[in-house]
Structures are given as C-alpha cells and as structure tokens.
mmCIF file of C-alpha atoms in Angstrom:
data_model
loop_
_atom_site.group_PDB
_atom_site.id
_atom_site.type_symbol
_atom_site.label_atom_id
_atom_site.label_comp_id
_atom_site.label_asym_id
_atom_site.label_seq_id
_atom_site.Cartn_x
_atom_site.Cartn_y
_atom_site.Cartn_z
ATOM 1 C CA MET D 1 -76.802 -50.768 -185.222
ATOM 2 C CA LEU D 2 -73.353 -50.445 -186.765
ATOM 3 C CA SER D 3 -74.076 -47.632 -189.201
ATOM 4 C CA THR D 4 -75.348 -45.194 -186.570
ATOM 5 C CA GLN D 5 -72.321 -45.397 -184.275
ATOM 6 C CA LEU D 6 -69.327 -43.083 -184.393
ATOM 7 C CA ASN D 7 -66.918 -45.823 -183.265
ATOM 8 C CA THR D 8 -67.531 -47.963 -186.367
ATOM 9 C CA TYR D 9 -66.428 -45.158 -188.657
ATOM 10 C CA LEU D 10 -63.442 -44.270 -186.472
ATOM 11 C CA PHE D 11 -62.378 -47.919 -186.592
ATOM 12 C CA ILE D 12 -62.676 -47.986 -190.406
ATOM 13 C CA GLY D 13 -60.522 -44.843 -190.587
ATOM 14 C CA ALA D 14 -57.889 -46.276 -188.240
ATOM 15 C CA MET D 15 -57.857 -49.525 -190.207
ATOM 16 C CA LEU D 16 -57.311 -47.750 -193.538
ATOM 17 C CA PHE D 17 -54.504 -45.721 -191.964
ATOM 18 C CA GLY D 18 -52.934 -48.949 -190.669
ATOM 19 C CA PHE D 19 -53.226 -50.591 -194.105
ATOM 20 C CA GLY D 20 -51.525 -47.556 -195.618
ATOM 21 C CA ILE D 21 -48.591 -47.702 -193.176
ATOM 22 C CA PHE D 22 -48.362 -51.474 -193.753
ATOM 23 C CA GLY D 23 -48.113 -50.971 -197.507
ATOM 24 C CA LEU D 24 -45.656 -48.063 -197.207
ATOM 25 C CA VAL D 25 -43.216 -50.239 -195.257
ATOM 26 C CA ARG D 26 -43.768 -53.443 -197.227
ATOM 27 C CA ARG D 27 -43.758 -52.303 -200.852
ATOM 28 C CA PRO D 28 -40.387 -52.445 -202.641
ATOM 29 C CA SER D 29 -41.415 -50.067 -205.467
ATOM 30 C CA LEU D 30 -42.256 -46.371 -205.660
ATOM 31 C CA ILE D 31 -45.690 -46.903 -207.253
ATOM 32 C CA GLY D 32 -46.692 -49.324 -204.491
ATOM 33 C CA MET D 33 -45.741 -46.713 -201.921
ATOM 34 C CA LEU D 34 -47.782 -44.089 -203.806
ATOM 35 C CA ILE D 35 -50.845 -46.379 -203.682
ATOM 36 C CA SER D 36 -50.383 -46.885 -199.933
ATOM 37 C CA ALA D 37 -50.039 -43.137 -199.349
ATOM 38 C CA GLU D 38 -53.463 -42.677 -200.970
ATOM 39 C CA LEU D 39 -54.885 -45.176 -198.455
ATOM 40 C CA VAL D 40 -53.448 -43.117 -195.578
ATOM 41 C CA LEU D 41 -55.102 -39.951 -196.923
ATOM 42 C CA CYS D 42 -58.401 -41.809 -197.297
ATOM 43 C CA GLY D 43 -58.264 -42.994 -193.689
ATOM 44 C CA ALA D 44 -57.834 -39.399 -192.533
ATOM 45 C CA SER D 45 -60.784 -38.311 -194.710
ATOM 46 C CA VAL D 46 -63.063 -40.997 -193.247
ATOM 47 C CA ASN D 47 -62.189 -39.750 -189.746
ATOM 48 C CA PHE D 48 -63.019 -36.164 -190.697
ATOM 49 C CA MET D 49 -66.347 -37.203 -192.217
ATOM 50 C CA ALA D 50 -67.285 -39.306 -189.171
ATOM 51 C CA PHE D 51 -66.649 -36.453 -186.719
ATOM 52 C CA ASN D 52 -68.412 -34.088 -189.113
ATOM 53 C CA ASN D 53 -71.586 -36.167 -189.132
ATOM 54 C CA PHE D 54 -71.773 -37.016 -185.434
ATOM 55 C CA LEU D 55 -70.044 -34.282 -183.421
ATOM 56 C CA ALA D 56 -69.631 -31.058 -185.399
ATOM 57 C CA PRO D 57 -72.056 -28.207 -184.680
ATOM 58 C CA ASP D 58 -71.604 -27.087 -188.290
ATOM 59 C CA PRO D 59 -71.740 -30.245 -190.492
ATOM 60 C CA THR D 60 -70.321 -28.515 -193.580
ATOM 61 C CA VAL D 61 -66.819 -28.026 -192.138
ATOM 62 C CA GLY D 62 -65.756 -31.669 -192.315
ATOM 63 C CA GLN D 63 -67.151 -32.100 -195.825
ATOM 64 C CA ILE D 64 -65.236 -29.073 -197.086
ATOM 65 C CA PHE D 65 -62.065 -30.232 -195.346
ATOM 66 C CA THR D 66 -62.452 -33.653 -196.992
ATOM 67 C CA LEU D 67 -62.834 -31.959 -200.380
ATOM 68 C CA PHE D 68 -59.583 -30.066 -199.757
ATOM 69 C CA ILE D 69 -57.848 -33.312 -198.739
ATOM 70 C CA MET D 70 -59.003 -34.775 -202.076
ATOM 71 C CA ALA D 71 -57.555 -31.811 -203.974
ATOM 72 C CA ILE D 72 -54.231 -32.164 -202.140
ATOM 73 C CA ALA D 73 -54.254 -35.921 -202.844
ATOM 74 C CA ALA D 74 -54.747 -35.236 -206.557
ATOM 75 C CA ALA D 75 -51.848 -32.752 -206.568
ATOM 76 C CA GLU D 76 -49.694 -35.223 -204.647
ATOM 77 C CA ALA D 77 -50.489 -38.024 -207.090
ATOM 78 C CA ALA D 78 -49.573 -35.821 -210.082
ATOM 79 C CA ILE D 79 -46.237 -34.774 -208.556
ATOM 80 C CA ALA D 80 -45.440 -38.306 -207.377
ATOM 81 C CA MET D 81 -46.141 -39.583 -210.901
ATOM 82 C CA SER D 82 -43.715 -37.094 -212.416
ATOM 83 C CA ILE D 83 -41.065 -38.009 -209.816
ATOM 84 C CA VAL D 84 -41.544 -41.702 -210.669
ATOM 85 C CA VAL D 85 -41.116 -40.911 -214.369
ATOM 86 C CA ALA D 86 -37.997 -38.802 -213.728
ATOM 87 C CA VAL D 87 -36.490 -41.507 -211.496
ATOM 88 C CA TYR D 88 -37.213 -44.146 -214.123
ATOM 89 C CA ARG D 89 -35.454 -42.069 -216.808
ATOM 90 C CA ASN D 90 -32.338 -41.743 -214.659
ATOM 91 C CA TYR D 91 -32.087 -45.235 -213.131
ATOM 92 C CA LYS D 92 -34.180 -47.431 -215.504
ATOM 93 C CA SER D 93 -35.815 -48.810 -212.349
ATOM 94 C CA ILE D 94 -38.366 -47.706 -209.762
ATOM 95 C CA GLU D 95 -37.347 -50.045 -206.952
ATOM 96 C CA THR D 96 -36.439 -48.260 -203.772
ATOM 97 C CA GLU D 97 -33.317 -50.408 -203.279
ATOM 98 C CA ASP D 98 -31.790 -49.235 -206.556
ATOM 99 C CA LEU D 99 -32.096 -45.541 -205.774
ATOM 100 C CA VAL D 100 -28.898 -45.181 -203.777
ATOM 101 C CA ASP D 101 -26.881 -42.569 -205.709
ATOM 102 C CA LEU D 102 -26.874 -38.929 -204.731
ATOM 103 C CA GLN D 103 -25.844 -36.263 -207.187
ATOM 104 C CA GLY D 104 -24.595 -33.045 -205.618
ATOM 105 C CA MET G 1 -95.974 -59.895 -207.591
ATOM 106 C CA ASN G 2 -95.718 -57.626 -204.597
ATOM 107 C CA LEU G 3 -92.287 -55.967 -204.449
ATOM 108 C CA SER G 4 -92.940 -53.520 -201.619
ATOM 109 C CA ILE G 5 -90.641 -53.856 -198.594
ATOM 110 C CA SER G 6 -92.117 -53.880 -195.128
ATOM 111 C CA PRO G 7 -90.986 -50.934 -192.944
ATOM 112 C CA GLU G 8 -89.412 -53.278 -190.393
ATOM 113 C CA ALA G 9 -87.010 -54.696 -192.975
ATOM 114 C CA VAL G 10 -85.587 -51.307 -194.024
ATOM 115 C CA PRO G 11 -83.049 -50.895 -191.165
ATOM 116 C CA LEU G 12 -81.902 -54.489 -191.642
ATOM 117 C CA ILE G 13 -81.298 -53.968 -195.368
ATOM 118 C CA ARG G 14 -79.499 -50.703 -194.579
ATOM 119 C CA GLU G 15 -77.268 -52.505 -192.100
ATOM 120 C CA GLY G 16 -76.572 -55.289 -194.580
ATOM 121 C CA ILE G 17 -75.503 -52.777 -197.241
ATOM 122 C CA PHE G 18 -73.261 -51.034 -194.702
ATOM 123 C CA VAL G 19 -71.504 -54.272 -193.677
ATOM 124 C CA GLY G 20 -71.123 -55.129 -197.371
ATOM 125 C CA LEU G 21 -69.455 -51.749 -197.983
ATOM 126 C CA ILE G 22 -67.033 -52.340 -195.093
ATOM 127 C CA ILE G 23 -66.125 -55.756 -196.517
ATOM 128 C CA VAL G 24 -65.589 -54.208 -199.984
ATOM 129 C CA THR G 25 -63.354 -51.502 -198.476
ATOM 130 C CA VAL G 26 -61.214 -53.978 -196.512
ATOM 131 C CA PHE G 27 -60.949 -56.326 -199.503
ATOM 132 C CA GLY G 28 -59.830 -53.431 -201.704
ATOM 133 C CA ALA G 29 -57.252 -52.259 -199.167
ATOM 134 C CA LEU G 30 -55.873 -55.808 -198.839
ATOM 135 C CA LEU G 31 -55.632 -56.127 -202.623
ATOM 136 C CA ALA G 32 -53.950 -52.711 -202.877
ATOM 137 C CA THR G 33 -51.265 -53.599 -200.332
ATOM 138 C CA LEU G 34 -50.680 -57.295 -201.088
ATOM 139 C CA ALA G 35 -51.123 -57.786 -204.866
ATOM 140 C CA LYS G 36 -47.949 -58.781 -206.673
ATOM 141 C CA ARG G 37 -48.851 -56.991 -209.910
ATOM 142 C CA MET G 38 -49.087 -53.208 -209.807
ATOM 143 C CA THR G 39 -52.163 -53.050 -212.065
ATOM 144 C CA ARG G 40 -54.011 -55.319 -209.629
ATOM 145 C CA ALA G 41 -52.949 -53.092 -206.756
ATOM 146 C CA VAL G 42 -54.476 -50.099 -208.576
ATOM 147 C CA LEU G 43 -57.662 -52.120 -209.114
ATOM 148 C CA GLY G 44 -57.722 -52.857 -205.370
ATOM 149 C CA LEU G 45 -57.324 -49.139 -204.687
ATOM 150 C CA VAL G 46 -60.323 -48.405 -206.939
ATOM 151 C CA VAL G 47 -62.439 -51.055 -205.151
ATOM 152 C CA CYS G 48 -61.428 -49.581 -201.789
ATOM 153 C CA PHE G 49 -62.371 -46.053 -202.944
ATOM 154 C CA LEU G 50 -65.772 -47.313 -204.146
ATOM 155 C CA GLY G 51 -66.440 -48.784 -200.693
ATOM 156 C CA ILE G 52 -65.400 -45.545 -199.011
ATOM 157 C CA ALA G 53 -67.708 -43.561 -201.320
ATOM 158 C CA GLY G 54 -70.577 -45.722 -200.086
ATOM 159 C CA ILE G 55 -69.535 -45.119 -196.474
ATOM 160 C CA TYR G 56 -69.584 -41.358 -197.143
ATOM 161 C CA TYR G 57 -73.145 -41.793 -198.393
ATOM 162 C CA PHE G 58 -74.034 -43.369 -195.051
ATOM 163 C CA LEU G 59 -72.526 -40.287 -193.360
ATOM 164 C CA ASN G 60 -75.181 -38.041 -194.985
ATOM 165 C CA SER G 61 -72.798 -36.559 -197.575
ATOM 166 C CA PRO G 62 -73.850 -37.573 -201.087
ATOM 167 C CA PHE G 63 -71.820 -34.682 -202.528
ATOM 168 C CA VAL G 64 -68.544 -35.881 -201.005
ATOM 169 C CA ALA G 65 -69.363 -39.454 -202.081
ATOM 170 C CA LEU G 66 -69.742 -38.241 -205.670
ATOM 171 C CA MET G 67 -66.516 -36.236 -205.438
ATOM 172 C CA GLN G 68 -64.759 -39.341 -204.082
ATOM 173 C CA LEU G 69 -65.811 -41.210 -207.222
ATOM 174 C CA LEU G 70 -64.881 -38.311 -209.539
ATOM 175 C CA ILE G 71 -61.521 -37.355 -208.027
ATOM 176 C CA TYR G 72 -60.132 -40.577 -206.586
ATOM 177 C CA VAL G 73 -61.516 -43.190 -208.967
ATOM 178 C CA GLY G 74 -61.584 -40.860 -211.960
ATOM 179 C CA ALA G 75 -58.369 -38.918 -211.561
ATOM 180 C CA VAL G 76 -55.978 -40.363 -208.979
ATOM 181 C CA ALA G 77 -56.340 -44.014 -210.049
ATOM 182 C CA VAL G 78 -55.895 -43.027 -213.711
ATOM 183 C CA THR G 79 -52.788 -40.993 -212.787
ATOM 184 C CA ILE G 80 -51.300 -44.049 -211.059
ATOM 185 C CA CYS G 81 -52.152 -46.139 -214.139
ATOM 186 C CA PHE G 82 -50.202 -43.605 -216.236
ATOM 187 C CA ALA G 83 -47.269 -43.888 -213.832
ATOM 188 C CA ILE G 84 -47.308 -47.684 -214.293
ATOM 189 C CA MET G 85 -47.467 -47.347 -218.087
ATOM 190 C CA LEU G 86 -44.667 -44.764 -218.258
ATOM 191 C CA ALA G 87 -42.285 -46.411 -215.801
ATOM 192 C CA GLU G 88 -42.914 -50.102 -216.648
ATOM 193 C CA PRO G 89 -42.072 -51.692 -213.297
ATOM 194 C CA ASP G 90 -40.225 -54.996 -213.732
ATOM 195 C CA GLU G 91 -43.057 -57.286 -212.599
ATOM 196 C CA ARG G 92 -41.073 -60.513 -212.570
ATOM 197 C CA LYS G 93 -38.244 -59.042 -210.555
ATOM 198 C CA LEU G 94 -40.640 -57.418 -208.107
ATOM 199 C CA ALA G 95 -42.673 -60.619 -207.738
ATOM 200 C CA ALA G 96 -39.570 -62.710 -207.141
ATOM 201 C CA LYS G 97 -38.347 -60.401 -204.399
ATOM 202 C CA THR G 98 -39.305 -61.530 -200.897
ATOM 203 C CA PRO G 99 -40.127 -58.717 -198.484
ATOM 204 C CA GLY G 100 -37.561 -60.106 -195.988
ATOM 205 C CA MET G 101 -37.419 -58.114 -192.798
ATOM 206 C CA ALA G 102 -39.872 -55.549 -194.200
ATOM 207 C CA GLY G 103 -42.769 -58.053 -194.162
ATOM 208 C CA PRO G 104 -43.044 -58.757 -190.406
ATOM 209 C CA LEU G 105 -42.032 -55.179 -189.610
ATOM 210 C CA ALA G 106 -44.831 -53.861 -191.862
ATOM 211 C CA VAL G 107 -47.426 -56.142 -190.219
ATOM 212 C CA LEU G 108 -46.233 -55.081 -186.765
ATOM 213 C CA LEU G 109 -46.265 -51.356 -187.607
ATOM 214 C CA GLY G 110 -49.645 -51.452 -189.342
ATOM 215 C CA ALA G 111 -51.252 -53.461 -186.531
ATOM 216 C CA THR G 112 -49.777 -51.180 -183.862
ATOM 217 C CA VAL G 113 -50.957 -48.007 -185.591
ATOM 218 C CA THR G 114 -54.466 -49.420 -186.086
ATOM 219 C CA TRP G 115 -54.625 -50.709 -182.505
ATOM 220 C CA VAL G 116 -53.479 -47.444 -180.934
ATOM 221 C CA LEU G 117 -55.684 -45.201 -183.110
ATOM 222 C CA ALA G 118 -58.804 -47.349 -182.781
ATOM 223 C CA GLY G 119 -58.227 -47.907 -179.055
ATOM 224 C CA THR G 120 -57.841 -44.192 -178.374
ATOM 225 C CA ALA G 121 -60.878 -43.326 -180.474
ATOM 226 C CA ILE G 122 -63.121 -45.911 -178.813
ATOM 227 C CA LYS G 123 -61.995 -45.183 -175.237
ATOM 228 C CA ALA G 124 -62.440 -41.407 -175.543
ATOM 229 C CA GLU G 125 -65.743 -39.853 -174.526
ATOM 230 C CA TRP G 126 -66.971 -37.679 -177.375
ATOM 231 C CA MET G 127 -69.354 -34.840 -176.576
ATOM 232 C CA ALA G 128 -72.322 -34.524 -178.906
ATOM 233 C CA PRO G 129 -72.996 -30.907 -179.938
ATOM 234 C CA ALA G 130 -75.802 -29.084 -178.159
ATOM 235 C CA VAL G 131 -77.147 -27.574 -181.359
ATOM 236 C CA LYS G 132 -76.497 -28.012 -185.076
ATOM 237 C CA ILE G 133 -76.536 -24.745 -187.002
ATOM 238 C CA ASN G 134 -77.346 -26.369 -190.364
ATOM 239 C CA GLU G 135 -78.168 -29.677 -192.023
ATOM 240 C CA GLY G 136 -74.892 -30.213 -193.881
ATOM 241 C CA SER G 137 -76.800 -30.558 -197.147
ATOM 242 C CA VAL G 138 -75.320 -29.929 -200.584
ATOM 243 C CA LYS G 139 -76.769 -26.405 -200.535
ATOM 244 C CA ASP G 140 -75.119 -25.620 -197.171
ATOM 245 C CA VAL G 141 -71.772 -26.927 -198.442
ATOM 246 C CA GLY G 142 -72.049 -24.708 -201.503
ATOM 247 C CA VAL G 143 -72.929 -21.641 -199.443
ATOM 248 C CA SER G 144 -69.981 -22.070 -197.067
ATOM 249 C CA LEU G 145 -67.582 -22.831 -199.949
ATOM 250 C CA LEU G 146 -68.444 -19.468 -201.488
ATOM 251 C CA THR G 147 -68.586 -17.430 -198.254
ATOM 252 C CA THR G 148 -66.487 -18.637 -195.298
ATOM 253 C CA TYR G 149 -64.042 -20.763 -197.276
ATOM 254 C CA SER G 150 -63.898 -18.811 -200.548
ATOM 255 C CA MET G 151 -60.243 -17.813 -200.014
ATOM 256 C CA VAL G 152 -59.166 -21.433 -199.399
ATOM 257 C CA PHE G 153 -61.240 -22.520 -202.389
ATOM 258 C CA GLU G 154 -59.295 -20.153 -204.652
ATOM 259 C CA LEU G 155 -55.966 -21.143 -203.065
ATOM 260 C CA VAL G 156 -56.642 -24.827 -203.764
ATOM 261 C CA SER G 157 -57.020 -24.078 -207.458
ATOM 262 C CA ILE G 158 -53.652 -22.260 -207.396
ATOM 263 C CA VAL G 159 -52.100 -25.268 -205.601
ATOM 264 C CA LEU G 160 -53.444 -27.570 -208.315
ATOM 265 C CA LEU G 161 -52.122 -25.289 -211.063
ATOM 266 C CA ILE G 162 -48.665 -25.209 -209.446
ATOM 267 C CA ALA G 163 -48.765 -28.994 -209.007
ATOM 268 C CA ILE G 164 -49.473 -29.471 -212.723
ATOM 269 C CA LEU G 165 -46.678 -27.071 -213.729
ATOM 270 C CA GLY G 166 -44.273 -28.615 -211.204
ATOM 271 C CA SER G 167 -44.955 -32.154 -212.376
ATOM 272 C CA LEU G 168 -44.350 -31.083 -215.989
ATOM 273 C CA VAL G 169 -41.030 -29.467 -214.997
ATOM 274 C CA ILE G 170 -39.871 -32.491 -212.967
ATOM 275 C CA ALA G 171 -40.845 -35.031 -215.630
ATOM 276 C CA ARG G 172 -39.167 -32.923 -218.359
ATOM 277 C CA SER G 173 -35.786 -32.492 -216.688
ATOM 278 C CA GLY G 174 -34.918 -36.187 -217.002
ATOM 279 C CA ARG G 175 -35.773 -36.032 -220.686
ATOM 280 C CA ASP G 176 -33.203 -33.335 -221.453
ATOM 281 C CA LYS G 177 -30.490 -35.474 -219.899
ATOM 282 C CA ALA G 178 -31.481 -38.523 -221.943
ATOM 283 C CA GLU G 179 -31.250 -36.568 -225.176
ATOM 284 C CA CYS G 180 -27.696 -35.288 -224.743
#
C-alpha cells in the first residue's frame, strides 16, 4: 500500500525539492524563480508532515512547523513581489540577464 | 440502485485517490517549471498545491490541508499573479530565449538532488516511536499553538507585519525615483 508507507511521502518531498532546484536554475526571469522557490518550500513541508505522521511521538509538532513554513513562505512571496516591482521600475525588465548594474 | 461500496473496495479506492493526487502534484510541478507563459506557470503551481493539500489529508492533518489551500492557493498564488500584472514580463522575448547551458545543467542538478535526497531517505532505517502522546487532531494542534508554541505564534505575526511594511517600503522607493 503506497499511502501507508513513509518512503512514498519522502520521495514526493525529494521530488518537489528537485523540481524547485530545476526551475531555479532553468528560469530566465525573476517570477519564474519565485515560483520555483515556492516548490522548494513545499517539498520541505511535505517531508516535515511525513515524519510528523509516522515517526514523531508528538504529532502536533510537524503540523505546527508546517504552518510556520507557510507563514514564512507568504512573507517571502510578498517581499519577493515588491523586489520584482522595484527591479521592473528601475530596469524595465525582470530577466536575470539584464540585471547587471550595481549602484554603490 | 444500490450505491453502497463493499468494505473490501475501500482501501483500493483510497489507493487510487492517492496515486491520482501524486500524478496531479507532479503534473502541476512540471507545468510550473516548464510552461513558457508565466500565467500558466502560476496555474501549474496552484494545481501542484492542490495535490499537496490532498496528500496532507492522507497524512491525517485536515487542518494543515485547509491552511495549504487558504495560504498557498489563496494568498501566495494571488501575490505572484499581482507580480506578473505589475511587472509585465516580456512573454515573446522570454519564449524566444533558449535556456542554453542552463537547460541541461538544471536537469542534471534537479535529478541529482532528487536522487541523493530520496536515496538517503529510503536507505535510512527510521525508528518508529514507542508511544504517541496525542492524536495530532485539530484540537491538539490548537492546544499546543496556544501553550508550548504561543511565543512563536506571536512572533510569526510580527514577522508578517514587518514583511508587509518592508514590501511597501521596497516597492515605493523605485516610485520616488521615477517621479523625479
């Protein structure tokens, strides 16, 4: 039975993490990288929830940690959005290759 | 018409739903990383989050599944949609661009990370706990959020407040420059 085994969930988590890294390297735009970063966070959450259900003596810890990861992900998305907007105002582009100037 | 399901079929249906959720999650992740248009990538992200919410339900956590829908699908995906609307990525230019060296490198890196993480996780021998001190139900989560983790709970709200203020400050600074 797939749904009662810890390894299935760990594999799903690892796969989401891998997809996230894949997208982070491949995407040429800031928003694409933001989307991939959310996938990485989700992979970590799935791992926490799997260990929480199968191995933790206190099964509330993993759920609460996952809730905190969600809150951090929401904060990260808000800040990343404002950075994207600020970058777009300065460069009129959100491609990573165009963002080569530093301003001291 | 008799619609009742025989007890033997219940685990099979459960398993079928689980495999379906995994397929939905993988499809969403593929769409999120490979779609040429950014709006489609966001849609893929939403599909992936829906699949993960179902997987959380299989892990005996309906509360976290609901929060996944509320926070990720309801808030994070909408925030990314706003980013797309405000920054208008040049779709044609992005679609015309070939990934070049980044494509094979990304496949290699992603596959290596997945392989190493999954291999380590499957090879390791995990010890099941001798005793569980509670059920992990919604009530237990609420009790520990307001007793053991109350300090962190309050701190997270401060973090969110600072994140909102910080994003306003960052997004505003570019505007001042554009005006003068």
